[in-house]
Amino acid sequence: MADPFAVTNQPPPLDGVNFFTADASLRDALTPYGDLANDAKLTSIGALAGSREALDQALPANQNPPVLRTHDRYGNRVDRVDFHPSWHWLMDKAVGFGLQAAPWLSDHPSAHLRRAAGFFVWGQVEPGHGCPISMTYAAVPALRADKALAEHWVPRLAAPSYNPGGSGPGALAGMGMTEKQGGSDVRANLTEAKPVGDSYRLTGHKWFCSAPQVDVFLVLAQAPGGLSCFVVPRVLEDGSRNVFALQRLKDKLGNRSNASSEVEFHGTVGHRLGDEGAGVRTIIEMVAATRLDCVLGSAGLMRRALVEATWHATHRSAFGGLLRDKPVMRNVLADLSLESAAATMLAMRLAAAVDAGEADAAFRRIALPLAKFWVCKRTPMMVAEALECLGGNGYVEESGMPLLFRESPLNSIWEGSGNVNALDVLRALQRPESLDAWLTEVGTAKGYSSHLDRAITDVLTMLADLDGIEGRARVLAARMAVVLQASLLARHAPPEIADAFIASRLGGDWSGVFGTLSPSVELPGIVDRVLVH
């Protein structure tokens, strides 16, 4: 007699898969810019990321969110945030891998590309802890506006040592920009900064202060000369606590492992970074770098969702056969794979542009807001479709898919929502060199496809008529981003990937709903590339 409690037709646990070496699309994206396909460090990150040890840390970190301790038992303010051990495990690994500020002091020829690939892979384990890692990475280019401050902080931020509480050589950075009355309009900030000797005293309230437990923050405040940027340490040089009153932690839709807070300053010590009145110009270097990580993080979420959907469909049967062999499911998986491959390709191109420095500055100026707008916008739709591939199993917390889904809208909001980035595209286009950089990049694939050539012409037609262009900023940004992705795939991806993406996204042979690729698309080959062993 058969055991009525025996479990059958369920996929095995997803572990023992190297998240780096199994990702053919990531290797495609890295190959044009650096010899990283067999990189030992990335291989080790991928092995740990796909291990049961790492995957077992993700859910506890999210199921046990951080807790704010404002006072000790005697009534003294401590303003401490306590985290679950899984958070610290994840952070220790990320810092040990050098995913924070290490590339800025590295002599590796592709240091930022290598770090981007590692951030992309490791973030697939649990995305929430990527926030302080990302801000630490992004703080360095802004800190370089002041030689003394950079010499003091950058070596600590780059150290591969995780020291919660500041008890060691390593340090992490955060940011405080937005306020209740302003949001993205940071020039409406009311926090005041008064000069006192060699420093300033800040008074005011920040509506969103990311990662309030870290060691140093870049903060915007109104100085006598206008909105300025300040470096605010948690601990002063004499070892005493800076005034940093945490009011509450945000109860967020997702990103639950990470702490986001409201903070008040009451005579808080800050050191000016850059000139008075140049706060936005100074901190924009940090914003640009965090926008890169928004693209990387969203592309990583896409990839992890795709892997989960493909793994499930590969091991579960229905209606007489494996799900992945059913034509309609295979179409969905192939379509999701195209979206993921395009996002990955664009993300790595942006990281390579950081390695290129000033030579690629104009390209970064236009491509960052384009990619931030489009890739981050596409992520919730793709993750939702991947979750649906698991059916009811995907709606259950244990699957990990709800974690990915709750996280999926975040990067489109952080560091400027869709409208802000679409408008930043228009601002970038006011510089002729930005449009020239985009045209040069996409033009290298000219002639590959009539659909691609026509799409480039369509963009130029839109730009020729600037009347009312602000109202169409999203249309323009979306089109430019997809054309850029198509160009990159045409040059660096296998033909079956590039052709299917271009035909569907630019050729009109696609409904916009995942799983509606043309019957002429070679679906099995695309799906087979998702997990390469």
Short mmCIF file of C-alpha atoms in Angstrom, two decimals:
data_model
loop_
_atom_site.label_atom_id
_atom_site.label_comp_id
_atom_site.label_asym_id
_atom_site.label_seq_id
_atom_site.Cartn_x
_atom_site.Cartn_y
_atom_site.Cartn_z
CA MET A 1 0.00 0.00 0.00
CA ALA A 2 1.36 3.40 -0.97
CA ASP A 3 2.29 5.75 1.83
CA PRO A 4 -0.47 8.41 1.82
CA PHE A 5 1.92 10.90 3.45
CA ALA A 6 4.76 10.47 0.96
CA VAL A 7 5.68 13.73 -0.78
CA THR A 8 6.06 13.49 -4.53
CA ASN A 9 6.25 15.85 -7.49
CA GLN A 10 7.93 18.62 -5.53
CA PRO A 11 11.21 20.23 -6.65
CA PRO A 12 14.30 19.53 -4.56
CA PRO A 13 15.80 22.39 -2.55
CA LEU A 14 17.63 24.94 -4.66
CA ASP A 15 21.10 24.61 -3.22
CA GLY A 16 24.49 23.59 -4.50
CA VAL A 17 24.04 25.82 -7.57
CA ASN A 18 26.88 28.28 -8.14
CA PHE A 19 25.07 31.56 -8.74
CA PHE A 20 28.03 32.88 -10.75
CA THR A 21 29.20 30.01 -12.93
CA ALA A 22 25.63 28.89 -13.69
CA ASP A 23 24.71 32.33 -15.06
CA ALA A 24 25.49 32.36 -18.78
CA SER A 25 23.95 35.81 -19.26
CA LEU A 26 26.21 37.31 -16.63
CA ARG A 27 29.27 35.88 -18.34
CA ASP A 28 28.04 37.32 -21.65
CA ALA A 29 27.74 40.71 -19.98
CA LEU A 30 31.21 40.61 -18.40
CA THR A 31 33.26 39.29 -21.31
CA PRO A 32 33.44 42.51 -23.41
CA TYR A 33 34.90 44.51 -20.53
CA GLY A 34 37.12 42.27 -18.44
CA ASP A 35 38.64 38.82 -18.12
CA LEU A 36 36.27 37.72 -15.36
CA ALA A 37 34.50 34.66 -16.73
CA ASN A 38 36.65 32.34 -14.60
CA ASP A 39 37.43 34.81 -11.82
CA ALA A 40 38.24 32.88 -8.63
CA LYS A 41 36.73 35.47 -6.29
CA LEU A 42 33.46 35.68 -8.19
CA THR A 43 33.33 31.90 -8.37
CA SER A 44 33.70 31.67 -4.59
CA ILE A 45 30.98 34.30 -4.07
CA GLY A 46 28.69 32.37 -6.39
CA ALA A 47 29.36 29.09 -4.62
CA LEU A 48 28.47 30.51 -1.22
CA ALA A 49 25.47 32.42 -2.60
CA GLY A 50 23.96 29.20 -3.91
CA SER A 51 24.74 27.15 -0.83
CA ARG A 52 22.19 25.98 1.71
CA GLU A 53 24.18 27.80 4.39
CA ALA A 54 23.58 31.16 2.71
CA LEU A 55 20.01 30.53 1.65
CA ASP A 56 19.11 29.57 5.21
CA GLN A 57 20.15 33.06 6.37
CA ALA A 58 17.84 35.02 4.06
CA LEU A 59 14.41 34.32 5.56
CA PRO A 60 15.45 34.74 9.23
CA ALA A 61 16.96 38.13 8.46
CA ASN A 62 13.62 39.26 7.01
CA GLN A 63 11.38 37.47 9.50
CA ASN A 64 13.21 39.13 12.41
CA PRO A 65 13.44 42.82 11.45
CA PRO A 66 15.71 45.23 13.31
CA VAL A 67 14.60 46.65 16.65
CA LEU A 68 15.18 50.24 17.78
CA ARG A 69 16.51 50.80 21.33
CA THR A 70 16.24 54.51 22.07
CA HIS A 71 17.12 54.40 25.79
CA ASP A 72 18.88 52.15 28.27
CA ARG A 73 17.28 51.02 31.53
CA TYR A 74 18.39 54.20 33.30
CA GLY A 75 16.81 56.55 30.77
CA ASN A 76 19.97 57.45 28.91
CA ARG A 77 19.65 57.74 25.13
CA VAL A 78 21.52 55.00 23.32
CA ASP A 79 19.84 55.19 19.87
CA ARG A 80 20.89 51.67 18.99
CA VAL A 81 19.48 49.29 16.40
CA ASP A 82 19.63 45.57 17.17
CA PHE A 83 19.74 43.06 14.33
CA HIS A 84 19.16 39.34 14.01
CA PRO A 85 22.36 37.22 13.78
CA SER A 86 21.50 36.36 10.17
CA TRP A 87 21.85 40.04 9.25
CA HIS A 88 25.32 40.16 10.74
CA TRP A 89 26.27 36.94 8.94
CA LEU A 90 25.19 38.41 5.62
CA MET A 91 26.95 41.71 6.28
CA ASP A 92 30.16 40.02 7.37
CA LYS A 93 30.30 38.05 4.13
CA ALA A 94 29.48 41.05 1.92
CA VAL A 95 32.15 43.23 3.54
CA GLY A 96 34.63 40.37 3.51
CA PHE A 97 34.07 40.03 -0.23
CA GLY A 98 34.90 43.73 -0.63
CA LEU A 99 31.49 44.62 -2.03
CA GLN A 100 31.47 47.96 -0.20
CA ALA A 101 34.22 50.48 -0.97
CA ALA A 102 37.12 48.16 -1.79
CA PRO A 103 37.15 48.88 -5.58
CA TRP A 104 38.05 52.52 -5.04
CA LEU A 105 41.45 51.53 -3.62
CA SER A 106 41.99 48.48 -5.82
CA ASP A 107 44.52 48.21 -8.63
CA HIS A 108 42.49 45.52 -10.40
CA PRO A 109 41.91 46.67 -14.02
CA SER A 110 38.19 45.91 -13.77
CA ALA A 111 37.69 46.58 -10.07
CA HIS A 112 34.23 48.17 -10.35
CA LEU A 113 32.98 45.64 -12.89
CA ARG A 114 34.20 42.81 -10.69
CA ARG A 115 32.54 44.34 -7.65
CA ALA A 116 29.32 44.88 -9.63
CA ALA A 117 29.21 41.20 -10.59
CA GLY A 118 29.80 40.21 -6.98
CA PHE A 119 27.11 42.60 -5.73
CA PHE A 120 24.70 41.25 -8.37
CA VAL A 121 25.39 37.64 -7.36
CA TRP A 122 25.52 38.07 -3.59
CA GLY A 123 22.41 40.26 -3.51
CA GLN A 124 20.42 37.29 -4.78
CA VAL A 125 20.80 35.69 -1.35
CA GLU A 126 19.05 38.52 0.51
CA PRO A 127 18.71 42.02 -0.95
CA GLY A 128 18.03 44.08 2.19
CA HIS A 129 21.58 44.11 3.53
CA GLY A 130 22.75 45.52 0.21
CA CYS A 131 21.62 48.99 1.32
CA PRO A 132 24.51 49.84 3.70
CA ILE A 133 26.91 48.01 1.40
CA SER A 134 25.77 50.18 -1.50
CA MET A 135 25.89 53.46 0.41
CA THR A 136 29.38 52.72 1.66
CA TYR A 137 30.49 52.14 -1.93
CA ALA A 138 28.74 55.31 -3.07
CA ALA A 139 30.11 57.56 -0.33
CA VAL A 140 33.69 57.43 -1.59
CA PRO A 141 33.39 59.55 -4.76
CA ALA A 142 31.54 62.22 -2.78
CA LEU A 143 34.09 62.17 0.06
CA ARG A 144 36.84 62.93 -2.44
CA ALA A 145 35.56 66.50 -2.55
CA ASP A 146 37.64 67.04 0.62
CA LYS A 147 41.14 65.55 0.79
CA ALA A 148 41.35 65.43 4.58
CA LEU A 149 37.95 63.83 5.05
CA ALA A 150 38.69 61.32 2.30
CA GLU A 151 42.03 60.38 3.85
CA HIS A 152 40.32 59.81 7.19
CA TRP A 153 37.30 57.82 6.01
CA VAL A 154 38.02 56.06 2.72
CA PRO A 155 40.58 53.53 4.05
CA ARG A 156 38.11 52.55 6.78
CA LEU A 157 35.22 52.25 4.36
CA ALA A 158 37.33 50.12 2.02
CA ALA A 159 38.61 47.78 4.74
CA PRO A 160 37.26 44.20 4.35
CA SER A 161 36.35 44.09 8.04
CA TYR A 162 32.79 44.17 9.38
CA ASN A 163 32.77 45.86 12.77
CA PRO A 164 29.24 46.56 14.05
CA GLY A 165 29.38 49.22 16.70
CA GLY A 166 32.58 50.71 15.29
CA SER A 167 34.92 48.42 17.22
CA GLY A 168 37.47 47.76 14.51
CA PRO A 169 39.26 49.05 11.41
CA GLY A 170 36.23 48.87 9.10
CA ALA A 171 33.40 51.37 8.78
CA LEU A 172 30.13 51.73 6.89
CA ALA A 173 28.40 54.82 5.53
CA GLY A 174 24.81 56.03 5.28
CA MET A 175 22.88 58.99 3.95
CA GLY A 176 20.34 61.55 5.15
CA MET A 177 18.85 63.68 2.37
CA THR A 178 15.07 63.78 2.35
CA GLU A 179 12.76 65.59 4.76
CA LYS A 180 9.02 65.55 5.35
CA GLN A 181 8.26 68.73 3.48
CA GLY A 182 10.52 68.09 0.50
CA GLY A 183 11.05 64.46 -0.44
CA SER A 184 12.90 64.41 -3.75
CA ASP A 185 12.89 68.21 -3.75
CA VAL A 186 15.87 68.32 -1.41
CA ARG A 187 16.32 72.07 -1.87
CA ALA A 188 13.21 72.44 0.29
CA ASN A 189 15.12 70.97 3.25
CA LEU A 190 14.85 72.89 6.52
CA THR A 191 17.68 71.32 8.55
CA GLU A 192 20.05 74.11 9.58
CA ALA A 193 23.84 74.01 9.81
CA LYS A 194 25.57 76.73 11.82
CA PRO A 195 29.35 77.13 11.67
CA VAL A 196 31.09 76.65 15.02
CA GLY A 197 34.87 76.78 14.81
CA ASP A 198 36.14 74.22 12.31
CA SER A 199 32.84 72.34 12.09
CA TYR A 200 29.09 72.94 12.01
CA ARG A 201 26.17 72.19 14.31
CA LEU A 202 23.13 70.66 12.62
CA THR A 203 19.55 71.02 13.84
CA GLY A 204 16.60 69.45 12.09
CA HIS A 205 14.79 66.25 11.13
CA LYS A 206 15.42 63.70 8.38
CA TRP A 207 12.39 61.78 7.16
CA PHE A 208 14.49 58.95 5.72
CA CYS A 209 17.89 58.11 7.09
CA SER A 210 19.11 54.85 5.59
CA ALA A 211 21.00 52.36 7.76
CA PRO A 212 21.05 54.47 10.96
CA GLN A 213 23.39 51.98 12.68
CA VAL A 214 26.42 52.77 10.52
CA ASP A 215 29.48 54.86 11.37
CA VAL A 216 29.23 57.97 9.21
CA PHE A 217 26.57 59.77 7.16
CA LEU A 218 26.45 62.22 4.31
CA VAL A 219 23.73 64.75 5.17
CA LEU A 220 22.24 67.78 3.45
CA ALA A 221 21.51 70.91 5.47
CA GLN A 222 21.06 74.64 4.95
CA ALA A 223 24.28 76.50 5.77
CA PRO A 224 24.57 80.32 5.62
CA GLY A 225 25.70 79.97 2.01
CA GLY A 226 22.89 77.65 0.97
CA LEU A 227 22.20 73.93 0.85
CA SER A 228 25.41 72.11 1.68
CA CYS A 229 26.70 68.59 2.27
CA PHE A 230 28.08 67.46 5.61
CA VAL A 231 29.92 64.43 6.94
CA VAL A 232 28.27 63.41 10.21
CA PRO A 233 30.06 60.77 12.32
CA ARG A 234 28.22 58.64 14.86
CA VAL A 235 31.15 58.88 17.29
CA LEU A 236 33.22 62.03 17.80
CA GLU A 237 36.99 62.18 17.97
CA ASP A 238 36.97 62.13 21.78
CA GLY A 239 34.98 58.88 21.76
CA SER A 240 31.67 60.46 22.80
CA ARG A 241 28.42 59.89 20.92
CA ASN A 242 27.38 62.50 18.41
CA VAL A 243 23.80 63.70 18.89
CA PHE A 244 21.85 61.36 16.60
CA ALA A 245 18.34 60.85 17.98
CA LEU A 246 16.53 57.98 16.26
CA GLN A 247 12.79 58.65 16.44
CA ARG A 248 11.47 55.46 14.88
CA LEU A 249 12.22 52.80 12.29
CA LYS A 250 10.07 52.75 9.18
CA ASP A 251 7.59 49.87 8.88
CA LYS A 252 8.19 49.14 5.20
CA LEU A 253 6.51 47.07 2.51
CA GLY A 254 9.73 45.16 1.91
CA ASN A 255 13.42 45.56 2.65
CA ARG A 256 12.50 44.38 6.13
CA SER A 257 15.91 43.14 7.18
CA ASN A 258 17.31 46.65 6.73
CA ALA A 259 16.71 49.57 9.08
CA SER A 260 15.40 52.86 7.70
CA SER A 261 14.74 55.58 10.24
CA GLU A 262 13.66 59.07 11.08
CA VAL A 263 16.39 60.97 12.86
CA GLU A 264 16.62 64.31 14.65
CA PHE A 265 19.68 66.50 14.97
CA HIS A 266 20.09 68.77 18.00
CA GLY A 267 23.44 70.54 17.67
CA THR A 268 24.84 67.50 15.89
CA VAL A 269 28.45 67.87 14.76
CA GLY A 270 28.98 67.86 11.01
CA HIS A 271 32.00 68.58 8.81
CA ARG A 272 31.34 70.43 5.59
CA LEU A 273 32.05 68.44 2.43
CA GLY A 274 32.56 70.71 -0.56
CA ASP A 275 31.60 74.37 -0.72
CA GLU A 276 28.65 75.98 1.00
CA GLY A 277 25.73 76.07 -1.39
CA ALA A 278 27.10 73.14 -3.41
CA GLY A 279 25.37 70.39 -1.45
CA VAL A 280 23.49 68.85 -4.35
CA ARG A 281 26.52 69.01 -6.64
CA THR A 282 28.61 67.30 -3.96
CA ILE A 283 26.23 64.54 -2.94
CA ILE A 284 25.19 63.80 -6.53
CA GLU A 285 28.35 61.69 -6.82
CA MET A 286 26.92 59.45 -4.11
CA VAL A 287 23.51 59.42 -5.77
CA ALA A 288 25.01 58.33 -9.09
CA ALA A 289 26.82 55.41 -7.50
CA THR A 290 23.77 54.27 -5.56
CA ARG A 291 21.72 54.46 -8.74
CA LEU A 292 24.14 52.00 -10.29
CA ASP A 293 23.50 49.67 -7.38
CA CYS A 294 19.74 50.11 -7.81
CA VAL A 295 20.14 48.77 -11.34
CA LEU A 296 22.43 45.97 -10.16
CA GLY A 297 20.08 45.08 -7.31
CA SER A 298 17.02 45.01 -9.54
CA ALA A 299 18.82 42.93 -12.16
CA GLY A 300 19.84 40.55 -9.38
CA LEU A 301 16.23 40.25 -8.20
CA MET A 302 15.19 39.45 -11.76
CA ARG A 303 17.84 36.78 -12.03
CA ARG A 304 16.96 35.13 -8.70
CA ALA A 305 13.24 35.13 -9.59
CA LEU A 306 14.04 33.61 -12.98
CA VAL A 307 16.17 30.89 -11.39
CA GLU A 308 13.42 30.01 -8.91
CA ALA A 309 10.79 29.81 -11.65
CA THR A 310 13.00 27.72 -13.94
CA TRP A 311 14.07 25.39 -11.12
CA HIS A 312 10.46 24.79 -10.15
CA ALA A 313 9.32 24.17 -13.73
CA THR A 314 12.25 21.83 -14.35
CA HIS A 315 11.34 19.55 -11.43
CA ARG A 316 7.55 19.67 -11.27
CA SER A 317 5.16 17.77 -13.52
CA ALA A 318 1.59 18.58 -14.48
CA PHE A 319 -0.80 17.30 -17.11
CA GLY A 320 1.47 14.47 -18.13
CA GLY A 321 4.87 16.11 -18.33
CA LEU A 322 7.40 18.53 -16.87
CA LEU A 323 6.18 22.10 -16.64
CA ARG A 324 9.19 23.48 -18.52
CA ASP A 325 8.32 21.25 -21.50
CA LYS A 326 4.82 22.67 -21.80
CA PRO A 327 4.81 25.18 -24.71
CA VAL A 328 3.09 27.97 -22.79
CA MET A 329 5.35 27.65 -19.74
CA ARG A 330 8.43 27.46 -21.94
CA ASN A 331 7.36 30.71 -23.60
CA VAL A 332 7.00 32.39 -20.20
CA LEU A 333 10.41 31.17 -19.00
CA ALA A 334 12.10 32.22 -22.24
CA ASP A 335 10.51 35.67 -22.08
CA LEU A 336 11.58 36.14 -18.46
CA SER A 337 15.07 35.06 -19.47
CA LEU A 338 15.23 37.73 -22.16
CA GLU A 339 14.23 40.43 -19.69
CA SER A 340 16.82 39.25 -17.19
CA ALA A 341 19.58 39.01 -19.80
CA ALA A 342 18.90 42.55 -21.03
CA ALA A 343 18.93 43.97 -17.49
CA THR A 344 22.16 42.15 -16.65
CA MET A 345 23.85 43.31 -19.84
CA LEU A 346 22.97 46.96 -19.21
CA ALA A 347 23.97 46.81 -15.55
CA MET A 348 27.44 45.47 -16.33
CA ARG A 349 27.95 48.01 -19.11
CA LEU A 350 27.31 50.75 -16.55
CA ALA A 351 29.79 49.21 -14.11
CA ALA A 352 32.42 49.02 -16.84
CA ALA A 353 31.84 52.72 -17.46
CA VAL A 354 32.91 53.44 -13.87
CA ASP A 355 36.21 51.64 -14.53
CA ALA A 356 36.63 53.76 -17.68
CA GLY A 357 36.50 56.98 -15.64
CA GLU A 358 36.26 60.28 -17.51
CA ALA A 359 36.38 58.51 -20.87
CA ASP A 360 32.86 57.26 -20.24
CA ALA A 361 31.53 60.14 -18.12
CA ALA A 362 29.08 61.36 -20.77
CA PHE A 363 27.72 57.86 -21.25
CA ARG A 364 27.22 57.42 -17.51
CA ARG A 365 25.40 60.72 -17.30
CA ILE A 366 22.70 59.59 -19.73
CA ALA A 367 22.71 55.82 -19.23
CA LEU A 368 22.41 55.79 -15.42
CA PRO A 369 19.02 57.52 -15.22
CA LEU A 370 17.86 55.56 -18.28
CA ALA A 371 18.76 52.23 -16.70
CA LYS A 372 17.50 53.24 -13.26
CA PHE A 373 14.16 54.24 -14.77
CA TRP A 374 13.64 51.20 -16.95
CA VAL A 375 15.24 48.21 -15.24
CA CYS A 376 13.80 49.10 -11.84
CA LYS A 377 10.36 49.66 -13.38
CA ARG A 378 10.41 46.25 -15.06
CA THR A 379 11.40 44.32 -11.96
CA PRO A 380 8.03 44.11 -10.12
CA MET A 381 6.28 42.84 -13.25
CA MET A 382 8.92 40.22 -13.89
CA VAL A 383 9.13 39.01 -10.30
CA ALA A 384 5.32 38.73 -10.16
CA GLU A 385 5.31 36.59 -13.30
CA ALA A 386 8.09 34.38 -11.95
CA LEU A 387 6.20 33.97 -8.67
CA GLU A 388 3.14 32.87 -10.62
CA CYS A 389 5.19 30.10 -12.25
CA LEU A 390 5.29 28.44 -8.82
CA GLY A 391 1.54 28.72 -8.40
CA GLY A 392 0.36 28.66 -4.81
CA ASN A 393 3.81 27.54 -3.68
CA GLY A 394 5.17 30.90 -4.79
CA TYR A 395 2.70 32.77 -2.59
CA VAL A 396 3.96 31.03 0.54
CA GLU A 397 6.69 32.75 2.55
CA GLU A 398 8.86 29.64 2.77
CA SER A 399 9.42 29.74 -0.98
CA GLY A 400 11.26 33.05 -0.68
CA MET A 401 9.28 34.48 -3.59
CA PRO A 402 7.18 36.87 -1.44
CA LEU A 403 10.45 38.30 -0.11
CA LEU A 404 11.58 39.00 -3.68
CA PHE A 405 8.21 40.44 -4.63
CA ARG A 406 8.06 42.83 -1.69
CA GLU A 407 11.57 43.98 -2.51
CA SER A 408 10.88 44.46 -6.22
CA PRO A 409 9.41 48.04 -6.16
CA LEU A 410 12.07 49.46 -3.86
CA ASN A 411 14.85 50.34 -6.28
CA SER A 412 12.43 52.24 -8.51
CA ILE A 413 11.65 54.52 -5.54
CA TRP A 414 15.06 54.84 -3.88
CA GLU A 415 17.39 57.57 -5.22
CA GLY A 416 14.68 59.18 -7.29
CA SER A 417 11.44 57.58 -8.42
CA GLY A 418 10.50 57.04 -12.06
CA ASN A 419 9.53 60.64 -12.76
CA VAL A 420 12.74 62.00 -11.23
CA ASN A 421 14.89 59.73 -13.35
CA ALA A 422 12.90 60.39 -16.52
CA LEU A 423 13.40 64.12 -15.96
CA ASP A 424 17.08 63.53 -15.26
CA VAL A 425 17.29 61.95 -18.72
CA LEU A 426 15.93 65.20 -20.18
CA ARG A 427 18.47 67.19 -18.18
CA ALA A 428 21.29 64.98 -19.42
CA LEU A 429 20.11 65.49 -23.00
CA GLN A 430 20.64 69.22 -22.60
CA ARG A 431 24.32 68.39 -22.89
CA PRO A 432 25.12 67.45 -26.50
CA GLU A 433 27.86 65.07 -25.38
CA SER A 434 25.29 62.93 -23.54
CA LEU A 435 23.17 62.32 -26.63
CA ASP A 436 26.36 61.78 -28.64
CA ALA A 437 27.45 59.11 -26.14
CA TRP A 438 24.10 57.30 -26.40
CA LEU A 439 24.15 57.49 -30.20
CA THR A 440 27.70 56.23 -30.35
CA GLU A 441 26.85 53.28 -28.11
CA VAL A 442 23.69 52.19 -29.91
CA GLY A 443 25.14 53.07 -33.31
CA THR A 444 27.75 50.34 -33.03
CA ALA A 445 24.95 47.84 -33.60
CA LYS A 446 23.51 49.71 -36.59
CA GLY A 447 22.59 47.33 -39.36
CA TYR A 448 22.07 44.34 -37.08
CA SER A 449 18.31 44.62 -37.28
CA SER A 450 15.86 46.80 -39.17
CA HIS A 451 13.76 46.94 -35.99
CA LEU A 452 16.70 48.36 -34.03
CA ASP A 453 17.62 50.85 -36.76
CA ARG A 454 14.02 52.08 -36.93
CA ALA A 455 13.83 52.43 -33.14
CA ILE A 456 16.96 54.63 -33.13
CA THR A 457 15.36 56.82 -35.77
CA ASP A 458 12.17 57.03 -33.72
CA VAL A 459 14.13 58.36 -30.75
CA LEU A 460 15.77 61.04 -32.88
CA THR A 461 12.37 62.03 -34.23
CA MET A 462 11.07 62.45 -30.69
CA LEU A 463 14.05 64.60 -29.78
CA ALA A 464 13.56 66.80 -32.84
CA ASP A 465 10.24 68.01 -31.43
CA LEU A 466 10.90 69.24 -27.90
CA ASP A 467 7.50 70.93 -27.45
CA GLY A 468 5.78 69.21 -24.55
CA ILE A 469 8.64 66.75 -24.21
CA GLU A 470 8.47 66.84 -20.40
CA GLY A 471 5.04 65.23 -20.51
CA ARG A 472 6.51 62.45 -22.65
CA ALA A 473 9.69 62.03 -20.59
CA ARG A 474 8.74 58.49 -19.57
CA VAL A 475 8.03 57.46 -23.16
CA LEU A 476 11.40 58.77 -24.26
CA ALA A 477 13.31 57.23 -21.35
CA ALA A 478 11.68 53.84 -21.87
CA ARG A 479 12.42 53.81 -25.59
CA MET A 480 16.02 54.92 -25.18
CA ALA A 481 16.64 52.31 -22.48
CA VAL A 482 15.23 49.42 -24.52
CA VAL A 483 17.19 50.50 -27.59
CA LEU A 484 20.34 50.58 -25.48
CA GLN A 485 19.63 47.08 -24.14
CA ALA A 486 18.94 45.82 -27.66
CA SER A 487 22.19 47.26 -28.94
CA LEU A 488 24.20 45.62 -26.17
CA LEU A 489 22.53 42.25 -26.72
CA ALA A 490 23.09 42.50 -30.48
CA ARG A 491 26.81 42.90 -29.91
CA HIS A 492 27.47 40.65 -26.93
CA ALA A 493 24.73 38.02 -26.52
CA PRO A 494 24.04 34.87 -28.55
CA PRO A 495 21.91 35.59 -31.65
CA GLU A 496 18.89 33.68 -30.32
CA ILE A 497 18.79 36.01 -27.29
CA ALA A 498 19.38 39.25 -29.20
CA ASP A 499 17.00 38.40 -32.04
CA ALA A 500 14.14 37.38 -29.75
CA PHE A 501 14.56 40.47 -27.56
CA ILE A 502 14.68 42.87 -30.50
CA ALA A 503 11.77 41.25 -32.33
CA SER A 504 9.58 41.32 -29.22
CA ARG A 505 10.54 44.62 -27.61
CA LEU A 506 11.17 46.67 -30.76
CA GLY A 507 9.49 44.76 -33.57
CA GLY A 508 5.93 44.84 -32.31
CA ASP A 509 5.65 41.04 -32.33
CA TRP A 510 4.82 40.94 -28.62
CA SER A 511 1.84 41.91 -26.49
CA GLY A 512 3.83 43.27 -23.56
CA VAL A 513 2.65 40.38 -21.39
CA PHE A 514 5.37 37.88 -20.50
CA GLY A 515 4.99 34.59 -22.34
CA THR A 516 3.78 36.02 -25.64
CA LEU A 517 6.89 35.56 -27.76
CA SER A 518 6.45 34.70 -31.42
CA PRO A 519 6.23 31.01 -32.34
CA SER A 520 9.32 31.56 -34.50
CA VAL A 521 11.49 32.12 -31.41
CA GLU A 522 13.78 29.21 -30.52
CA LEU A 523 12.44 28.77 -26.99
CA PRO A 524 14.22 25.63 -25.69
CA GLY A 525 17.69 27.03 -26.30
CA ILE A 526 16.87 30.22 -24.40
CA VAL A 527 15.44 28.34 -21.44
CA ASP A 528 18.36 25.89 -21.39
CA ARG A 529 20.77 28.80 -20.81
CA VAL A 530 19.13 29.87 -17.55
CA LEU A 531 21.00 27.34 -15.42
CA VAL A 532 24.25 26.12 -16.96
CA HIS A 533 26.12 23.33 -15.17
#
